[in-house]
Coordinates of C-alpha atoms and ligand atoms in Angstrom, one line a residue:
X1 CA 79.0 92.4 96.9
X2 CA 81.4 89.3 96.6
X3 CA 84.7 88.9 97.1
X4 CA 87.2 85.9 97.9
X5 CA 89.0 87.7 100.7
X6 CA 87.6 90.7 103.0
X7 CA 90.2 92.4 104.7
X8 CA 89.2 94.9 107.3
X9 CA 92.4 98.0 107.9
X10 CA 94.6 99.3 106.0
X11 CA 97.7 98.8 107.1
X12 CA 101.2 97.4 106.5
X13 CA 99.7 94.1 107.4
X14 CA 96.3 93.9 105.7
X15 CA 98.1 95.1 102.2
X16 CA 100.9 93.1 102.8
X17 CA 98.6 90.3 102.9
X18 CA 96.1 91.7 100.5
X19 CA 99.0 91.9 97.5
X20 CA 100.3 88.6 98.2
X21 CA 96.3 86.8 97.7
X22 CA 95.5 89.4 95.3
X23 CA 98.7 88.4 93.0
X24 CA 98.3 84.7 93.4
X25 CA 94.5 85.2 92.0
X26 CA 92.0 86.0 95.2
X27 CA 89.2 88.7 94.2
X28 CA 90.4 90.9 97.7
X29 CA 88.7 93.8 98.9
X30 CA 90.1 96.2 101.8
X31 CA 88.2 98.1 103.7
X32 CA 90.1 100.8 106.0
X33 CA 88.7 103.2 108.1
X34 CA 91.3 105.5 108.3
X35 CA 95.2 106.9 109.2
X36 CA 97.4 103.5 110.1
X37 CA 100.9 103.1 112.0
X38 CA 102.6 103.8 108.7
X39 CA 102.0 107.1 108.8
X40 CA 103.3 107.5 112.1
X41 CA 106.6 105.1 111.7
X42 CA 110.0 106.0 111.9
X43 CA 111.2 104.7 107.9
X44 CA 112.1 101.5 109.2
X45 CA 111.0 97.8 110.0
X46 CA 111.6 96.4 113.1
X47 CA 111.9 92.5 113.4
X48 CA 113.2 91.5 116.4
X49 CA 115.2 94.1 118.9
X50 CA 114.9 92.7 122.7
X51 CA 113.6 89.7 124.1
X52 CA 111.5 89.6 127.3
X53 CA 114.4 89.4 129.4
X54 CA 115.8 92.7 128.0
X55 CA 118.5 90.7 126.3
X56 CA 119.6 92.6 123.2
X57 CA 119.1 90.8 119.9
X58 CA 121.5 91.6 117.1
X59 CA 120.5 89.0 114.4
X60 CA 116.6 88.4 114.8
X61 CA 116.5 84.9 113.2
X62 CA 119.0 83.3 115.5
X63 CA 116.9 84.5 118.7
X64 CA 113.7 83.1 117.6
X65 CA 113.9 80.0 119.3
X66 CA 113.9 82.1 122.4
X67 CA 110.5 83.3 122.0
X68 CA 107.8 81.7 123.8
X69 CA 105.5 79.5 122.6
X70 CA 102.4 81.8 122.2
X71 CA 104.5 84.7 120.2
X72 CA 103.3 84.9 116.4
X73 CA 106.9 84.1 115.2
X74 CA 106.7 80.8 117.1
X75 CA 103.2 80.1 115.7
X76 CA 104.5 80.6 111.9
X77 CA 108.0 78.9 112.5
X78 CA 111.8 79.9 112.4
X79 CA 112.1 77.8 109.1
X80 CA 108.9 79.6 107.4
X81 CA 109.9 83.3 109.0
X82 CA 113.7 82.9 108.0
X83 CA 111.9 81.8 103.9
X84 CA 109.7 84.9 104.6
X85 CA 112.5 87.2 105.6
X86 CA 114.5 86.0 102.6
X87 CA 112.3 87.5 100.1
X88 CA 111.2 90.6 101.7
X89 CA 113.6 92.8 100.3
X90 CA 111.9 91.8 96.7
X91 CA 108.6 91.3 97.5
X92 CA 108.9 95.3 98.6
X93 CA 111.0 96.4 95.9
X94 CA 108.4 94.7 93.5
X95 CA 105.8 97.2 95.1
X96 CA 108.1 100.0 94.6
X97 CA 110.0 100.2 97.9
X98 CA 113.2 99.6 98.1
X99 CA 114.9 98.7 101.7
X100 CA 118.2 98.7 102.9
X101 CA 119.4 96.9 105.7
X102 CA 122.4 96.4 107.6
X103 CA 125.8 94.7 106.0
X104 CA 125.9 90.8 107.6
X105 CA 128.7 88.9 106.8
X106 CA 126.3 85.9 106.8
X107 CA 123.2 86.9 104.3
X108 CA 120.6 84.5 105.9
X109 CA 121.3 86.0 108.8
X110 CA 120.6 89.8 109.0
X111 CA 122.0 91.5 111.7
X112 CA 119.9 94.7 113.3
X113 CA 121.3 97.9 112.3
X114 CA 121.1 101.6 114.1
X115 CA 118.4 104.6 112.7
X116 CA 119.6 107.5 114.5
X117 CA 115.9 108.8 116.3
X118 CA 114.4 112.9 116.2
X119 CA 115.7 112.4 119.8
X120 CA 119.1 111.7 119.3
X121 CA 119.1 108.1 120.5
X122 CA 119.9 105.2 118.3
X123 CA 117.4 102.2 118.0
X124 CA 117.9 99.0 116.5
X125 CA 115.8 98.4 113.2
X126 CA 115.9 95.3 110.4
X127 CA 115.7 97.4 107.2
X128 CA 114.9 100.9 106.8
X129 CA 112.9 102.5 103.0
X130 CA 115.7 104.4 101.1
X131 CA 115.6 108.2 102.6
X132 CA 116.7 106.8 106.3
X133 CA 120.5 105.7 107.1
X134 CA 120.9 102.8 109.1
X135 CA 124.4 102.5 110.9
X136 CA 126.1 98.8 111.4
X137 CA 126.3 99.7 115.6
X138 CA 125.1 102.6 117.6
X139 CA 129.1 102.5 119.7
X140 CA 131.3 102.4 116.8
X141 CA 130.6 106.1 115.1
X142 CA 133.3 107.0 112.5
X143 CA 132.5 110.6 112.2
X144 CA 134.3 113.5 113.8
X145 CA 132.2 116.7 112.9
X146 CA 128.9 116.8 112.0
X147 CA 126.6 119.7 110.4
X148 CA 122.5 119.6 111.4
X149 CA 120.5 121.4 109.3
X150 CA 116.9 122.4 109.7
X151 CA 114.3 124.1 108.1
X152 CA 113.5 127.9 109.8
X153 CA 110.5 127.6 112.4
X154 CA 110.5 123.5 111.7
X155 CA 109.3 122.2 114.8
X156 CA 108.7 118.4 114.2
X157 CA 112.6 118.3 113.8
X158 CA 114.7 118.6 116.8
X159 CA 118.0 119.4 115.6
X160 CA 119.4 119.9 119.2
X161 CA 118.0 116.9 120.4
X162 CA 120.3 115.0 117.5
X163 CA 123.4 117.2 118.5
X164 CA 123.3 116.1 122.0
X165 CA 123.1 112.0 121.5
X166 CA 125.8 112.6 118.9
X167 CA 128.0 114.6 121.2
X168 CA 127.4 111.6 123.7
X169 CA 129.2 109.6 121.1
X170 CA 132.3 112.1 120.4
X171 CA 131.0 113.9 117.4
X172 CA 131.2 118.1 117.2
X173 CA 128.1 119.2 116.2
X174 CA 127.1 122.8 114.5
X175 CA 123.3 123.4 114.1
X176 CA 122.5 125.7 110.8
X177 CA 118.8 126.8 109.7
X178 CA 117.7 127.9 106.2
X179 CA 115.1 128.5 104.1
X180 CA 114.1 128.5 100.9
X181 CA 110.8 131.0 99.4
X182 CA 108.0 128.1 99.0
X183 CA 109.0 126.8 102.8
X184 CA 108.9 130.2 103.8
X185 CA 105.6 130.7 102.9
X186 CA 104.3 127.6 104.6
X187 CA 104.7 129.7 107.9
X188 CA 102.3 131.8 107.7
X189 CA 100.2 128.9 108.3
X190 CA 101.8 127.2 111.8
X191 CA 99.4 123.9 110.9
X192 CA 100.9 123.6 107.3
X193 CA 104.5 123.6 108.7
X194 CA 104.4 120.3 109.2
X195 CA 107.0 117.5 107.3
X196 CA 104.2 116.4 105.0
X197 CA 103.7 120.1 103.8
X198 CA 107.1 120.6 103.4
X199 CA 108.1 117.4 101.4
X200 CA 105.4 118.8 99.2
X201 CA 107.1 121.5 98.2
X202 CA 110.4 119.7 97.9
X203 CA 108.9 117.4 95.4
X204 CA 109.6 120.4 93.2
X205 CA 113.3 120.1 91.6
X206 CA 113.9 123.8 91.8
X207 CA 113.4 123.2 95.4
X208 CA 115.2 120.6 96.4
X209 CA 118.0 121.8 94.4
X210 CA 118.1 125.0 96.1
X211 CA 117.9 123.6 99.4
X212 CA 121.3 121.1 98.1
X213 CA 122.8 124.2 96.6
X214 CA 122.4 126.0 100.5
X215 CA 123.6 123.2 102.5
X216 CA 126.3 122.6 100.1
X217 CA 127.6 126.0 100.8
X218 CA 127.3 125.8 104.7
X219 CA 129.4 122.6 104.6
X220 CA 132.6 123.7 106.3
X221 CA 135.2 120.6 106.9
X222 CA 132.6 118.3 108.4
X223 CA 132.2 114.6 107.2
X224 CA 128.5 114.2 108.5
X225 CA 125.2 116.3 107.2
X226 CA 121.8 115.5 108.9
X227 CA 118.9 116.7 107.2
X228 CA 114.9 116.1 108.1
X229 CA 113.5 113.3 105.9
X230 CA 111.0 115.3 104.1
X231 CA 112.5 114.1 100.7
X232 CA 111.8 111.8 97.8
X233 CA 107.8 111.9 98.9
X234 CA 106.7 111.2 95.1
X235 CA 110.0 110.6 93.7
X236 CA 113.0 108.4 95.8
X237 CA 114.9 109.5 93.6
X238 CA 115.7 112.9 94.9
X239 CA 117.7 111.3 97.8
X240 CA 120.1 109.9 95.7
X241 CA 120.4 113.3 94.1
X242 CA 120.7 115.2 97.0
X243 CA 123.6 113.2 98.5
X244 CA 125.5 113.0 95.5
X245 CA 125.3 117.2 95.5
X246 CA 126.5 117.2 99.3
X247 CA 130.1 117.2 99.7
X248 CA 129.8 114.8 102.9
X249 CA 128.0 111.9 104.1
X250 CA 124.4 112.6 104.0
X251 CA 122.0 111.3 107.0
X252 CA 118.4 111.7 106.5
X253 CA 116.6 111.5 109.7
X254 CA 113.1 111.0 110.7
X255 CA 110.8 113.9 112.0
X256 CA 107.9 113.9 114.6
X257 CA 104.6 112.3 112.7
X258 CA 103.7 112.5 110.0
X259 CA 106.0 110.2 108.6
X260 CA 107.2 111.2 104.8
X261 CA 108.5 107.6 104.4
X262 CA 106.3 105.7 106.2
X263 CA 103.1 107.9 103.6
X264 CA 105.5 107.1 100.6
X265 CA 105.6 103.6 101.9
X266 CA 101.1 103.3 102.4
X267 CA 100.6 104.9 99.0
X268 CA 103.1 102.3 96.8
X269 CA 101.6 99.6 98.9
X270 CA 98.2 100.6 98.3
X271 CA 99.0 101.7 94.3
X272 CA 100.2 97.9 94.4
X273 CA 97.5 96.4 95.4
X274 CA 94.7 98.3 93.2
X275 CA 97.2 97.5 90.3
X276 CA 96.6 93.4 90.6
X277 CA 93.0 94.0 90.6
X278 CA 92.3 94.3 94.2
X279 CA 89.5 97.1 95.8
X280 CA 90.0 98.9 98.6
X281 CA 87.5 100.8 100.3
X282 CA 89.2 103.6 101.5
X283 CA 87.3 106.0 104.7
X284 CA 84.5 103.3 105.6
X285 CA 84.7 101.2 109.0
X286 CA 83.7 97.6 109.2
X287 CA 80.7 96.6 111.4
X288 CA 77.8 94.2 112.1
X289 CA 79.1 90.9 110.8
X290 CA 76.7 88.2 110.5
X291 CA 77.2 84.7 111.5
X292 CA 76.2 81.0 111.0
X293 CA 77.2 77.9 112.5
X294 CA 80.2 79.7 113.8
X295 CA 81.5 81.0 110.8
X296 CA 81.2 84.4 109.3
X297 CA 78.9 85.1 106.8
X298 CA 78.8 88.7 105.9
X299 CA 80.1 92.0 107.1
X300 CA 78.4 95.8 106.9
X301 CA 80.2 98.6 106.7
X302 CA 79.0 102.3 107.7
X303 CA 79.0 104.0 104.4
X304 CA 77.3 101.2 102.9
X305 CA 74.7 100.4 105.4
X306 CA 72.5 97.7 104.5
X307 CA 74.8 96.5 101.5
X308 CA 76.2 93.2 102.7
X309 CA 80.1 92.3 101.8
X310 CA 80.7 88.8 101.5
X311 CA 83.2 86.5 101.0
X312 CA 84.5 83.2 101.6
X313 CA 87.6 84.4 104.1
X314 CA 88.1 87.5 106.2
X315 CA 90.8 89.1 107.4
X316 CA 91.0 91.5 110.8
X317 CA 93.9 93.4 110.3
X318 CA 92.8 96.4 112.7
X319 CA 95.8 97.1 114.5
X320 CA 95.6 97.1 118.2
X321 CA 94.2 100.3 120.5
X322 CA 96.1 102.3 118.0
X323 CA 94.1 101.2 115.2
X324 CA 91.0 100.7 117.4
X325 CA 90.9 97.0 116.8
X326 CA 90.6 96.9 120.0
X327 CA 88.9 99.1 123.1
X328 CA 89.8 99.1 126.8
X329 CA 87.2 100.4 129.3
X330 CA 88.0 100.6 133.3
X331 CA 88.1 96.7 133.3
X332 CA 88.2 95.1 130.2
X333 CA 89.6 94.9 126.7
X334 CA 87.3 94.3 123.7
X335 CA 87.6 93.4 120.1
X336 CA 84.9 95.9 118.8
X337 CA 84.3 94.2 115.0
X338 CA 83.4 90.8 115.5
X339 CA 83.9 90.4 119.4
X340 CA 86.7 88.3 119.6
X341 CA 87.9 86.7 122.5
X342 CA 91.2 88.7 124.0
X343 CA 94.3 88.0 125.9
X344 CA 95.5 91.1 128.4
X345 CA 96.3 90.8 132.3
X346 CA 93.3 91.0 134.6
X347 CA 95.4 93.2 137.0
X348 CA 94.3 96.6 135.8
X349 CA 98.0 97.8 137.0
X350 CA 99.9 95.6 134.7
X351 CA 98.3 97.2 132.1
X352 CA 100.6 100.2 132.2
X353 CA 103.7 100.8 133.8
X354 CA 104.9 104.8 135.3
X355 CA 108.0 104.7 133.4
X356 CA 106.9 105.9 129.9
X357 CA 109.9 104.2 128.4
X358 CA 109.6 100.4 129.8
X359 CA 107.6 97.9 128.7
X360 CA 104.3 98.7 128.7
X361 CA 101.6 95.7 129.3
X362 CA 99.0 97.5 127.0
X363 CA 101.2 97.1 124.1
X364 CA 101.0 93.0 124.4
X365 CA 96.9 92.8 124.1
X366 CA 95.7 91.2 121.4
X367 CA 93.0 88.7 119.9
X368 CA 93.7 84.9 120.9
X369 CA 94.7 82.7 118.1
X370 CA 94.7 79.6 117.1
X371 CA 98.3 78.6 115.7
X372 CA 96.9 79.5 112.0
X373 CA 96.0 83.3 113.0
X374 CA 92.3 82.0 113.7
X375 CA 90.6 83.4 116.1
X376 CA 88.6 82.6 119.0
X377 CA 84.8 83.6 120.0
X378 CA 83.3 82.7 122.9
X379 CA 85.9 80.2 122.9
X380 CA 85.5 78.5 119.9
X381 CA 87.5 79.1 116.9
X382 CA 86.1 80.7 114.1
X383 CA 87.0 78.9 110.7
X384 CA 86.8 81.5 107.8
X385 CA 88.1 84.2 110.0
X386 CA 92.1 85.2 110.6
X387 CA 93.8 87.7 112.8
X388 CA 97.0 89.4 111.6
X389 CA 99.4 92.5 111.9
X390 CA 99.2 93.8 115.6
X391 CA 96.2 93.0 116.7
X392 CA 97.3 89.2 116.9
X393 CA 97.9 88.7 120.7
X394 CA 101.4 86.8 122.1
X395 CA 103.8 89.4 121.6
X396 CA 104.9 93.4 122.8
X397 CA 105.8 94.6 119.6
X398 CA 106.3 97.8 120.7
X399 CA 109.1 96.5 123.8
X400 CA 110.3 93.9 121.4
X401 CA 111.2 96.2 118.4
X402 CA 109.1 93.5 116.5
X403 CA 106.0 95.7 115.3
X404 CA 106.7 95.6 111.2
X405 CA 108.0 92.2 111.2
X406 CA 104.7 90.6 113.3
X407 CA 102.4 92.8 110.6
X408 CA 104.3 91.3 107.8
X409 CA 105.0 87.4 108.7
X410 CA 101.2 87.4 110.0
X411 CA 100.0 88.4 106.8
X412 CA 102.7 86.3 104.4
X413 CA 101.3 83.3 106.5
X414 CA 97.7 84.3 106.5
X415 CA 98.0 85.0 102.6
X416 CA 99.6 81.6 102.1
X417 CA 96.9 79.7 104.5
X418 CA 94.1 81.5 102.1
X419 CA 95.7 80.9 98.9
X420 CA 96.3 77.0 100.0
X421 CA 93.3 76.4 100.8
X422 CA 94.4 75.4 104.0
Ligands
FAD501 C1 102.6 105.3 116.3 C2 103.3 104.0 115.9 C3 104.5 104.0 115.2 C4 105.1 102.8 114.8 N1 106.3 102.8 114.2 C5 106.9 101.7 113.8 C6 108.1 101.7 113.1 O1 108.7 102.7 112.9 N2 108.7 100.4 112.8 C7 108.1 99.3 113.2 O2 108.6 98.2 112.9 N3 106.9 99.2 113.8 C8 106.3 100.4 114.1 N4 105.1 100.4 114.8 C9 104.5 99.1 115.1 C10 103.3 98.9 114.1 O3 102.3 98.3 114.9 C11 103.6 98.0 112.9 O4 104.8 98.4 112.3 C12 102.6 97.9 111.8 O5 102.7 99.0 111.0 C13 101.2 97.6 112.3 O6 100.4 97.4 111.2 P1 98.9 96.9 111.2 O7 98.5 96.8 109.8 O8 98.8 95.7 112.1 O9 98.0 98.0 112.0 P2 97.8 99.5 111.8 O10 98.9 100.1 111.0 O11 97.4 100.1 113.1 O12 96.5 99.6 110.9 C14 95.2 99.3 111.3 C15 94.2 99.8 110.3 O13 92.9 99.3 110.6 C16 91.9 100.3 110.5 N5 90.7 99.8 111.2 C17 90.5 99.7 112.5 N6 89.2 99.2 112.7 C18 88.6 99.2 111.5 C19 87.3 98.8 111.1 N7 86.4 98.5 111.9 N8 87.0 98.9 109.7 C20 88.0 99.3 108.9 N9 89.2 99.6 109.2 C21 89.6 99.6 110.5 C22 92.7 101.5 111.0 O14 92.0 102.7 110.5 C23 94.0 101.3 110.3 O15 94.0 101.7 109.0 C24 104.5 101.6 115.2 C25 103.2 101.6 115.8 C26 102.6 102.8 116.2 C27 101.3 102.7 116.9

């Protein structure tokens, strides 16, 4: 089977880049083996958050000339990012998905806002998809009383985690549960309790507008309601519904994995991509490419066994350890598709630090790049072949705050390289 572009995953950045060559006339297909950070995200996109030192960045594009050399922003550009940043908000709401981000007095310059975390902190986030409230600063909180509501036996949704970072910050807090019959009977089941299972059921309008109607009536003088995001999973919508029927300002706040958003967010992208023609390959895994001269010149993948894909680009888009695009044993880290060359510390101990919540050095592997997301084998770069999303080496998304914006301005670039020609 031919193609123009092979992508292998299925995440925010191989259907980010996928749409793009797919819409400007590429014959793309995806393959993805599986689950992807999506369905595990928190509802928003991270640009830029921190730099190495630990400064704190508040508007991403103006701290880009601060990254170092090797990081994929610096490889792209600030002028091409800052044109890429500009257009996101379309390109997504083209696909479906609209974002949101935080009120900057100078557009070209967005400023970070605040998503409120399941564990009551605040972290700093670009944009965020519809159902989750960004605030303009995680000191200045204008509330005074605040109402948390949960779901009856809902574990993934620590509502007295929340109270306690918002008591931090001055705000009274009153916990209420509820329930509603179809969520009831999800608990008979402790495995189907889970967000996905109950967004399900608030797809249905009787149910979502019994669950308004309840917290409606618990509302009792306070200016603030915080509610799960388990809403809006086939139809956005419902959020807009919901906060015009609660008599106070409605937060909707992530939930452990799985992510409601970040699902609603993989299937648009996905729908948008099949739409303009492209094929994705959904549940296979990539192996045994074949090579000439250096360049790739055909990939297997397990469900197709001897069936060779071919094209005259590919794509790696396999997302880090978390994805496996990448393996660690006791002294090594290994690109398992193609077996790229790597970038991680040779001092086993720098690979991960005792303190969960500092940086981690795991989080910064990647592949080694060529300043066009090519990548290198046995130290030579291999032509037809690109890296993107967070699997590209230079960066620790994960310290930085940086993951969805490294997935998306690696794929824009890579899409444009391909379409170009270049
Ligand atoms: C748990 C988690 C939560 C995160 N939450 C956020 C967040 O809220 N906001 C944010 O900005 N960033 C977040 N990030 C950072 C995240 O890395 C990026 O946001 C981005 O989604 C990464 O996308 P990706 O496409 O590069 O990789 P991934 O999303 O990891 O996708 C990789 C894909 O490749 C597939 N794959 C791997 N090997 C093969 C193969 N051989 N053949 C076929 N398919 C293969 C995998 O199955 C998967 O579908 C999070 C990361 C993780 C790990």
């Amino acid at each position: 089977m031919r193609f123009d572009t092979i992508i292998i995953g299925g995440g925010l950045a191989s259907l980010v880049c996928g749409i793009k060559a797919q819409r400007a006339g590429q014959k793309c297909l995806i393959v993805s083996a599986g689950q992807n950070a999506l369905h595990f995200s928190s509802g928003t996109f991270g640009l830029l958050g921190r730099l190495e030192d630990g400064t704190e960045v508040s508007e991403p594009l103006k701290a880009l000339s601060f990254l170092p050399k090797n990081h994929p922003y610096s490889k792209i550009g600030v002028e091409k990012v800052s044109e890429y940043v500009s257009g996101i908000p379309e390109f997504f709401d083209s696909c479906g998905l609209k974002l949101h981000g935080s009120p900057s007095s100078e557009p070209e310059f967005p400023r970070n806002g605040f998503r409120l975390t399941p564990m009551g902190s605040f972290m700093p986030a670009w944009l965020a998809m519809e159902d989750v409230t960004l605030l303009p600063s995680k000191d200045e909180i204008n509330w005074n009383k605040a109402l948390i509501v949960n779901f009856r036996g809902f574990l993934d949704f620590n509502a007295g985690f929340i109270a306690e970072g918002l008591e931090k910050r001055g705000v009274s807090c009153r916990v209420e549960t509820l329930t509603i019959a179809d969520v009831e009977s999800l608990r008979s089941n402790p495995t189907e309790m889970r967000s996905v299972g109950i967004a399900r059921i608030m797809g249905k309008e009787s149910n979502w507008k019994e669950f308004g109607g309840k917290v409606r009536d618990l509302v009792n003088g306070e200016d603030l309601v915080i509610v799960p995001a388990v809403f809006g999973f086939n139809q956005a919508v419902v959020i807009e519904w919901l906060k015009e029927m609660i008599p106070a300002e409605v937060m909707f706040v992530g939930t452990m994995p799985p992510s409601v958003p970040g699902i609603r967010a993989q299937i648009l992208l996905k729908r948008t991509f099949e739409s303009a023609g492209g094929t994705f390959l959904a549940g296979d895994t990539a192996i045994d490419p074949t090579f000439e001269n250096g360049l790739v010149t055909g990939i297997h993948t397990v469900n197709l066994g001897s069936i060779s894909l071919t094209a005259d680009q590919y794509v790696l888009a396999s997302g880090n350890l978390f994805g496996k695009g990448l393996e660690a044993t006791p002294d090594t880290v290994l690109e398992p598709v193609f077996g790229l060359d790597t970038d991680f510390p040779a001092d086993r101990a720098e690979w991960c630090a005792p303190d969960f919540f500092s940086e981690q050095g795991y989080a910064s592997f990647g592949v080694i790049t060529d300043d066009s997301f090519r990548p290198m084998r046995n130290g030579a770069v291999v032509d037809n072949l690109f890296v993107i999303g967070s699997e590209v080496g230079g960066c620790n998304s994960l310290y930085e705050g940086s993951g969805a914006g490294v997935a998306i301005m690696t794929a824009l670039s890579v899409a444009d390289s391909i379409i170009e020609g270049k």
